[in-house]
Tab-separated table of C-alpha atoms and ligand atoms in Angstrom:
chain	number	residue	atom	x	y	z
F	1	UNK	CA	17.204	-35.520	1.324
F	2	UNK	CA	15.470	-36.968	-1.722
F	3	UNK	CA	17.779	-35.980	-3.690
F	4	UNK	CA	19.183	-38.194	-6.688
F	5	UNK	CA	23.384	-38.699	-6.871
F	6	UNK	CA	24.428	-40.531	-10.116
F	7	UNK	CA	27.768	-41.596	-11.147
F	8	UNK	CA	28.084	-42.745	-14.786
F	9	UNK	CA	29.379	-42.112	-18.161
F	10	UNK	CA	29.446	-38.880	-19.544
F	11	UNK	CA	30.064	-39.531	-23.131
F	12	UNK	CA	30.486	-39.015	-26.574
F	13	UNK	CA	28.693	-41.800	-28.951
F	14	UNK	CA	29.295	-42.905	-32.707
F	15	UNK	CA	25.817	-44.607	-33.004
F	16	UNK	CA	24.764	-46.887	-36.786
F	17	UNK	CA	20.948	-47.790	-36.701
F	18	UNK	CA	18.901	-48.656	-40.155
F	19	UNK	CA	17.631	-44.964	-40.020
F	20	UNK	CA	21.507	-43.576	-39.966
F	21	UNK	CA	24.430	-42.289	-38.828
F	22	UNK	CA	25.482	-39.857	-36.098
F	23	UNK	CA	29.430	-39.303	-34.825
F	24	UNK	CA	30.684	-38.170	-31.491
F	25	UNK	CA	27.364	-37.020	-30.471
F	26	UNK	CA	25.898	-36.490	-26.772
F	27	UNK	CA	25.387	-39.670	-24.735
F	28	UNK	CA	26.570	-41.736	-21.759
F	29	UNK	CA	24.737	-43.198	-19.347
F	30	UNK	CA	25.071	-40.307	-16.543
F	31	UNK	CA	23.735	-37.611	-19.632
F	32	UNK	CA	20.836	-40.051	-20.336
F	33	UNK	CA	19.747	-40.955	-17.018
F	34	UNK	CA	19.948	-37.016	-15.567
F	35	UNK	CA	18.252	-35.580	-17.940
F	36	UNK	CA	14.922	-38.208	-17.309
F	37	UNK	CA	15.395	-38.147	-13.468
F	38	UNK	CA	15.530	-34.306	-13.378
F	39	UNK	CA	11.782	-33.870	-14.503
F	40	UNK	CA	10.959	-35.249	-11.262
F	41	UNK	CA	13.482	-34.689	-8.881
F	42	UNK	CA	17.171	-32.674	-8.119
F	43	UNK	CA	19.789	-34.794	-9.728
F	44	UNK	CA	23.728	-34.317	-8.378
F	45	UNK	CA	25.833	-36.271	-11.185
F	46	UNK	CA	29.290	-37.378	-10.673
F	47	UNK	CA	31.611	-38.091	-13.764
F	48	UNK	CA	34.367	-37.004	-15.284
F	49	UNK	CA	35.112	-35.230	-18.983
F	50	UNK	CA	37.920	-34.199	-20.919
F	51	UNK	CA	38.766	-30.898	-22.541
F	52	UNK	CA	36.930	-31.967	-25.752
F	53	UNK	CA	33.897	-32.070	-24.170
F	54	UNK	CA	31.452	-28.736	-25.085
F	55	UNK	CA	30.214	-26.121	-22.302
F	56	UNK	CA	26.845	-26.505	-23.702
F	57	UNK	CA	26.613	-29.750	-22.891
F	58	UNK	CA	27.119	-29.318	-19.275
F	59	UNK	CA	24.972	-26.484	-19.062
F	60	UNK	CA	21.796	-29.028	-21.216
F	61	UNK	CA	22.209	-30.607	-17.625
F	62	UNK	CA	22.859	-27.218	-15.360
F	63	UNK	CA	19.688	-25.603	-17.413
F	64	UNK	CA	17.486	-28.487	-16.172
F	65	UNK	CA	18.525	-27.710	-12.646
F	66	UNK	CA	20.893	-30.375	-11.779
F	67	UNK	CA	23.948	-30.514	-9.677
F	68	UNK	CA	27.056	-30.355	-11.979
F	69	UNK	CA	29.479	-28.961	-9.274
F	70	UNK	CA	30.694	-33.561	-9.246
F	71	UNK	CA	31.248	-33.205	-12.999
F	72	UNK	CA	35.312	-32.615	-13.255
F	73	UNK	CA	37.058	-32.074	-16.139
F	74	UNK	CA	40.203	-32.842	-16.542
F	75	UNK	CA	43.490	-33.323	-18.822
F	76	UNK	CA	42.343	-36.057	-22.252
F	77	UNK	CA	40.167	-37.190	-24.191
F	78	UNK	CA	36.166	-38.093	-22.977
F	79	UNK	CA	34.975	-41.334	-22.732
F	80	UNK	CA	34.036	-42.070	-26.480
F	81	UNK	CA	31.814	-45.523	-27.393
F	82	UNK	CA	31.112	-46.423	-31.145
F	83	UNK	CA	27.954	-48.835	-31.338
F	84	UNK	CA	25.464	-49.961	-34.265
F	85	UNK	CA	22.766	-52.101	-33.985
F	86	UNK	CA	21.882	-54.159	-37.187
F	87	UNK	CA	18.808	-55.309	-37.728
F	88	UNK	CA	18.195	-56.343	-33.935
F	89	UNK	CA	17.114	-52.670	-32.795
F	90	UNK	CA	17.206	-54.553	-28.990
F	91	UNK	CA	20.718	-55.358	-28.840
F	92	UNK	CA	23.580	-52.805	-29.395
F	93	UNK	CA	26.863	-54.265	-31.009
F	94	UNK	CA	29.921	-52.746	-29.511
F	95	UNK	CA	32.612	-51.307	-32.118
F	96	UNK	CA	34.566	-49.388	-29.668
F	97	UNK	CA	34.697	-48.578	-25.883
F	98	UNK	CA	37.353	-45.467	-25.154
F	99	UNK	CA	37.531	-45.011	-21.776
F	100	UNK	CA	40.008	-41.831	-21.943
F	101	UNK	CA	38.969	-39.856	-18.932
F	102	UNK	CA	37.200	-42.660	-16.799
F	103	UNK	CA	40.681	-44.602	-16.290
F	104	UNK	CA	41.807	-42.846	-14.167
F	105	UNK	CA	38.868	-41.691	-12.509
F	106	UNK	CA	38.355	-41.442	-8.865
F	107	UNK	CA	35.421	-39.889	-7.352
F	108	UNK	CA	35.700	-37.799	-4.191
F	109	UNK	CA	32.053	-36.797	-3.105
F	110	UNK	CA	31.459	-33.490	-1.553
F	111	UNK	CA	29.201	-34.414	1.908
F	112	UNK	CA	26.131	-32.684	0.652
F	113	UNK	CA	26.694	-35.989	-2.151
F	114	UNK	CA	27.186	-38.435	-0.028
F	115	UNK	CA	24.105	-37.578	2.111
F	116	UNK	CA	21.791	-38.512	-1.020
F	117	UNK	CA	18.428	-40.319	-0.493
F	118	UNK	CA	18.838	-42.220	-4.130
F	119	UNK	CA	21.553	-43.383	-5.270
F	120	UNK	CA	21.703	-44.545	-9.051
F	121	UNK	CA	25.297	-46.510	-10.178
F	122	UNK	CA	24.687	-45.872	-13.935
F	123	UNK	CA	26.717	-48.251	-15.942
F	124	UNK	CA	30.175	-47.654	-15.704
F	125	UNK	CA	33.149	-49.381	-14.413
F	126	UNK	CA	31.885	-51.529	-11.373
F	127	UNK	CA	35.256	-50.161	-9.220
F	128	UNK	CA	33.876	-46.515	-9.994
F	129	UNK	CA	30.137	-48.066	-8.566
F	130	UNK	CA	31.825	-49.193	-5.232
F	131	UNK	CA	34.049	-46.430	-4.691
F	132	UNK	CA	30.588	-44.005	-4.589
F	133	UNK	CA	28.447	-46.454	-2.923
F	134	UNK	CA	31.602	-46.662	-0.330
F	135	UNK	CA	31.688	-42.665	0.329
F	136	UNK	CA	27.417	-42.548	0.168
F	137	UNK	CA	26.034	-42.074	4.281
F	138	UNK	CA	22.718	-43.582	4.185
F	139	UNK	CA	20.990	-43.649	1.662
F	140	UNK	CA	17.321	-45.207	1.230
F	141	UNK	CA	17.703	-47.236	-1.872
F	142	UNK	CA	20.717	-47.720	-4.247
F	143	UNK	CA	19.922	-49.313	-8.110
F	144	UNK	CA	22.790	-50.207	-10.756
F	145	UNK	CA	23.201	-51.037	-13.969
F	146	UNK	CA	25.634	-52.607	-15.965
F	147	UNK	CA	26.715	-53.926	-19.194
F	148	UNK	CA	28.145	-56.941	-21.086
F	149	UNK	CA	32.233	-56.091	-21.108
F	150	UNK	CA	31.755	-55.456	-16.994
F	151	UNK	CA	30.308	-58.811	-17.169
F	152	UNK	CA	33.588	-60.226	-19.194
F	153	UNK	CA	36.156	-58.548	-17.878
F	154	UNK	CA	35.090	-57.725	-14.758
F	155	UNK	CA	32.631	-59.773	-12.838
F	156	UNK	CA	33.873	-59.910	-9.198
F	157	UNK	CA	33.529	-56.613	-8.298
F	158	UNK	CA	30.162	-56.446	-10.319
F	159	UNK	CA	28.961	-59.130	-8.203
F	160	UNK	CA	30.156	-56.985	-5.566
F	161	UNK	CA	27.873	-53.953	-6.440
F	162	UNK	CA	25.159	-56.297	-7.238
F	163	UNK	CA	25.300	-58.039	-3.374
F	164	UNK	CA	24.805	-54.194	-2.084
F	165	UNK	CA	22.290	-52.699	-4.163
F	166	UNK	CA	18.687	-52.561	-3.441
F	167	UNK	CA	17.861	-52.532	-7.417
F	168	UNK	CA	19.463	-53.780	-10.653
F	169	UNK	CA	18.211	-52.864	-13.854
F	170	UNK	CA	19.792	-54.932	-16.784
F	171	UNK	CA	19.250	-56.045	-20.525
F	172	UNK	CA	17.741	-59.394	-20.552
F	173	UNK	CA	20.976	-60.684	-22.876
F	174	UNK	CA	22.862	-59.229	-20.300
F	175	UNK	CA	20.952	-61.012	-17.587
F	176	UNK	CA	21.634	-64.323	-19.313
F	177	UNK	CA	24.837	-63.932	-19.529
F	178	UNK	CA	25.289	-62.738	-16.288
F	179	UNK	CA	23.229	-65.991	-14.747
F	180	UNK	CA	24.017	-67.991	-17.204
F	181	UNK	CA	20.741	-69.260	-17.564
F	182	UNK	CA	18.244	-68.708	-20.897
F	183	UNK	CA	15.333	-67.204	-20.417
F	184	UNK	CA	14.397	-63.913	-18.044
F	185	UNK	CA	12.586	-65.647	-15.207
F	186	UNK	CA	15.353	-67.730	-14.452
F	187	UNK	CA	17.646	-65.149	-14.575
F	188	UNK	CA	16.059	-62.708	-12.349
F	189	UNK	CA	15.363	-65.510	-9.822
F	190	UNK	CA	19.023	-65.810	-9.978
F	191	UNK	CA	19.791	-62.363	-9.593
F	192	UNK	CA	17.516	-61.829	-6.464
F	193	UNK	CA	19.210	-64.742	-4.807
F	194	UNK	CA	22.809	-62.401	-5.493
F	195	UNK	CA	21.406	-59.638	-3.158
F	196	UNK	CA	19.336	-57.597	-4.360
F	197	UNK	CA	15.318	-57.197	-2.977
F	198	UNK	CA	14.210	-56.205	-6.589
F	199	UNK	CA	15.074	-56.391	-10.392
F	200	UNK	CA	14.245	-55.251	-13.447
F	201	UNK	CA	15.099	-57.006	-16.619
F	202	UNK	CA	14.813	-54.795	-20.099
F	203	UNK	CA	13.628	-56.911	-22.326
F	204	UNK	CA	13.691	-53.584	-25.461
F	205	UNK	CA	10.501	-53.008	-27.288
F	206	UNK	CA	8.713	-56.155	-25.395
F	207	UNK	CA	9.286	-54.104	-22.057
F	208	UNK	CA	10.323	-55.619	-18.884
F	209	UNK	CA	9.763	-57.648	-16.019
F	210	UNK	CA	10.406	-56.237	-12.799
F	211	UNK	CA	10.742	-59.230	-10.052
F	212	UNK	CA	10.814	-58.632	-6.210
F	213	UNK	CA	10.639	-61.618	-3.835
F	214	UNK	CA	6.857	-61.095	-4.191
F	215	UNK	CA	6.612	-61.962	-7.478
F	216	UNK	CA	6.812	-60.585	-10.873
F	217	UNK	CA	5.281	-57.392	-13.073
F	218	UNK	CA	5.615	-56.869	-16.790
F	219	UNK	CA	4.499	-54.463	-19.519
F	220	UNK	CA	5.417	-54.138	-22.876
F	221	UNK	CA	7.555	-50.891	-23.826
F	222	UNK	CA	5.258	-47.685	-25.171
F	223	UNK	CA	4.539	-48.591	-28.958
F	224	UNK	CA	6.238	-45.734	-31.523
F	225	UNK	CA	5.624	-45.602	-34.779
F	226	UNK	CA	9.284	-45.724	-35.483
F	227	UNK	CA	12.507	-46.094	-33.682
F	228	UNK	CA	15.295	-44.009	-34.890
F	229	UNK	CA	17.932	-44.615	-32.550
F	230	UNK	CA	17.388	-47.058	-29.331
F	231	UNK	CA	20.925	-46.164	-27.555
F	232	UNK	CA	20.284	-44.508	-23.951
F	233	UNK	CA	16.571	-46.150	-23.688
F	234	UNK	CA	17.275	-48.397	-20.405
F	235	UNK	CA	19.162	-45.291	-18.456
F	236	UNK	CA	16.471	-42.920	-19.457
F	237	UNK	CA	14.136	-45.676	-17.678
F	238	UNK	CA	15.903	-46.000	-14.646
F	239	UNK	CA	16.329	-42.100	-14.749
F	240	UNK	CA	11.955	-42.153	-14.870
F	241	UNK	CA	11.904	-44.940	-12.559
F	242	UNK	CA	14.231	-43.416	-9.568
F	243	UNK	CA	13.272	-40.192	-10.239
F	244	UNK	CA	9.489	-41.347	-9.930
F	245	UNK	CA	10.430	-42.821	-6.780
F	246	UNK	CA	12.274	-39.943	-5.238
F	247	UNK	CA	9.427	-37.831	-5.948
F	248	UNK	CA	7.044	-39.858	-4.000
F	249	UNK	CA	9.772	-40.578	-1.456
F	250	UNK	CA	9.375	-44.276	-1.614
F	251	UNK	CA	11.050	-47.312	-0.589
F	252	UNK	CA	11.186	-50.539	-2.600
F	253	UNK	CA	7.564	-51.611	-2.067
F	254	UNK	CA	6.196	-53.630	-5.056
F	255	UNK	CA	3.426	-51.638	-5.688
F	256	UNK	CA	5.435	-48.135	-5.552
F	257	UNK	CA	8.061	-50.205	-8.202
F	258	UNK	CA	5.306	-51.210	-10.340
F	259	UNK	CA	4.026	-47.260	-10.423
F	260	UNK	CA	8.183	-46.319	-10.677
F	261	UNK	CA	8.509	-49.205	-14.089
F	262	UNK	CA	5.756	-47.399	-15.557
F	263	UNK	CA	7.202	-43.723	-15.603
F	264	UNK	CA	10.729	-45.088	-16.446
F	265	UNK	CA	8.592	-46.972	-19.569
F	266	UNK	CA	7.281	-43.909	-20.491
F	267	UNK	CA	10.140	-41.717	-20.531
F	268	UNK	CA	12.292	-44.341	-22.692
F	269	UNK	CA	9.556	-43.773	-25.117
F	270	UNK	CA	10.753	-40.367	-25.730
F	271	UNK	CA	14.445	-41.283	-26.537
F	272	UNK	CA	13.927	-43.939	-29.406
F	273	UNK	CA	12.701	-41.312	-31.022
F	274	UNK	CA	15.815	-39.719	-32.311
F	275	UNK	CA	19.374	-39.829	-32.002
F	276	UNK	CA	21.347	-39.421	-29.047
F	277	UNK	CA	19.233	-37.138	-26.284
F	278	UNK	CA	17.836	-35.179	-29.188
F	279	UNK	CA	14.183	-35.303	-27.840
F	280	UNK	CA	14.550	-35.861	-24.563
F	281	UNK	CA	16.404	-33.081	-24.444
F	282	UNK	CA	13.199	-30.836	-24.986
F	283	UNK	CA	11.170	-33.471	-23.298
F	284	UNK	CA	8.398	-31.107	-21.440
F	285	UNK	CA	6.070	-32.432	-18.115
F	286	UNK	CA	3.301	-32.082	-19.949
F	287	UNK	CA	4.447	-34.430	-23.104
F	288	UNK	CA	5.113	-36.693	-20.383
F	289	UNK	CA	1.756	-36.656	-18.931
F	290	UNK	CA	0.351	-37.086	-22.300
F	291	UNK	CA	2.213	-39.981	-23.642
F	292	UNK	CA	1.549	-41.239	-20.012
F	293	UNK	CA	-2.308	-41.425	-20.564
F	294	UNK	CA	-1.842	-42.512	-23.956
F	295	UNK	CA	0.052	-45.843	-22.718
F	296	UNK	CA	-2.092	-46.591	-19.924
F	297	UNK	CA	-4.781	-46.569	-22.460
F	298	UNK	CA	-2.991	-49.376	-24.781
F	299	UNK	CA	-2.273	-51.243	-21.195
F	300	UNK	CA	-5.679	-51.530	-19.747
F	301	UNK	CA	-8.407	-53.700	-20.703
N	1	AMP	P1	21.914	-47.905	-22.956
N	1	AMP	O1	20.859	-47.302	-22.089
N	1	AMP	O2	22.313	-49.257	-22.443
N	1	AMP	O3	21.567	-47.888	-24.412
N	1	AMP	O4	23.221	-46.998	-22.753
N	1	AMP	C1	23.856	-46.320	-23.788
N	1	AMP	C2	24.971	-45.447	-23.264
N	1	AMP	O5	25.915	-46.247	-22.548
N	1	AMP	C3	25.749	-44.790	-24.382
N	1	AMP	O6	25.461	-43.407	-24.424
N	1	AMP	C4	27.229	-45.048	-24.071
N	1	AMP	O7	28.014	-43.891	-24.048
N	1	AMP	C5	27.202	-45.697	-22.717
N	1	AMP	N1	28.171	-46.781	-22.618
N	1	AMP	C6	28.457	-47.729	-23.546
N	1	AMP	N2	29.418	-48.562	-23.093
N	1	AMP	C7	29.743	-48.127	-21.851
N	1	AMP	C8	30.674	-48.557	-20.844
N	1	AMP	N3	31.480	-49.593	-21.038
N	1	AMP	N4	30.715	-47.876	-19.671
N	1	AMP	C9	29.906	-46.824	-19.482
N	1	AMP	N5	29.022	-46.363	-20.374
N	1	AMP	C10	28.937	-46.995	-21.535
């Protein structure tokens, strides 16, 4: 089945940039990431919410024909992260991480879940990653991502995930930090020799490099005239880049990855744009296609 399963968070984000303010708005990695993937492929998401959290934001995800039936809401608050980014539009600064719901969270997949081609372990607690990636049959290729406070406070089982997964998409801070080495290469030479057969290293508006055992593959990110709001870009580009590869039904070749990296870079194009998943929300297949042109014109010689 090339179908897409995602665990991740489902959230609510206080989010400072230089252009402004918003509070407790949409986000989470699951909300980002779903919404990309599902212009290519069916998305099944698996998260939890609490009784705060508004109808119509399940159904933005039910509308655009994914699987909410692993969505479960239950008694508390939902998972609520305050960030701001000063200056530095790469790097988010963590105010506050609430995990509320996701503390107690254990996923129990249905077995139409756990028979899921693609499997995508959005950041989130790396216990929550292994407990899916435990119940999943299997699949053809598993990617994670993660984040700096999994990295602090809990780094065996991320190296866990990391040993079992085909794919890990990180921030290049993160990768650093992660590797502790200082500069990208090193740290995704590092990272292959953890387990994985390919990764990609987000590197903000200078793009990424994507490293197999092959060798490497950059490109810079899609140039906008101006980023409001950067918060959800690298889940919306692994939610382009699986859901590219789901559509075509691919393995991990290089050259499929390299096709993947450049529909994920296109689709995070869309979400800088404004706040939250304000316009990816109405993101259509044909803006895509456009904007898709557009960049492989400022790419090629
Ligand atoms: P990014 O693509 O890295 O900008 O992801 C941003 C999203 O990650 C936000 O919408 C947050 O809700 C979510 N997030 C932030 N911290 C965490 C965390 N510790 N665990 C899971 N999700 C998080």
């Amino acid at each position: 089945m090339s179908d897409i399963l995602v665990v991740g968070s489902l959230a609510y984000d206080t989010i400072s940039t230089p252009s402004g303010r918003a509070d407790r708005i949409l986000g989470g990695s699951a909300n980002y990431f779903s919404v990309a993937a599902s212009q290519f492929a069916q998305v099944h998401v698996i998260g939890v919410v609490g009784q705060d959290y508004d109808e119509a934001d399940i159904r933005l995800l039910a509308d655009k024909g994914v699987d909410v039936t692993g969505m479960q809401r239950v008694s508390g608050k939902t998972f609520h992260w305050e960030g701001s980014y000063k200056g530095d539009l790469n790097e988010a600064v963590t105010i506050e991480t609430a995990l509320n719901v996701f503390a107690d969270f254990d996923p129990q997949l249905s077995e139409a879940h756990k028979k899921c081609d693609y499997v995508f372990l959005a950041n989130i607690d790396p216990d929550l990653q292994i407990s899916v990636l435990n119940q999943v049959k299997s699949p053809k290729l598993v990617a994670s991502d993660t984040m700096n406070l999994w990295i602090d406070i809990k780094k065996n089982s991320l190296l866990k995930v990391i040993e079992r997964v085909d794919l890990l998409t990180i921030n290049e801070n993160e990768s650093k930090l992660l590797t502790r080495t200082t500069n990208a290469i090193a740290a995704s030479k590092e990272i292959l020799r953890m387990g994985p057969k390919a990764v990609v290293i987000k590197r903000g508006e200078y793009g990424f490099v994507m490293a197999t055992h092959e060798g490497y593959f950059i490109l810079p990110a899609m140039p906008v005239p101006e980023v409001i709001d950067p918060t959800g870009a690298g889940d919306t580009f692994a939610g382009g880049l699986m859901g590219y590869l789901a559509k075509t039904n691919q393995s991990l070749s290089t050259e499929k990855l390299k096709q993947a990296c450049l529909s994920g870079t296109v689709m995070a194009s869309f979400t800088i744009q404004d706040f939250g998943l304000n316009r990816l929300r109405s993101l259509t297949a044909s803006d895509f296609e456009t904007r898709k042109q557009e960049f492989l014109k400022v790419i090629t010689l």
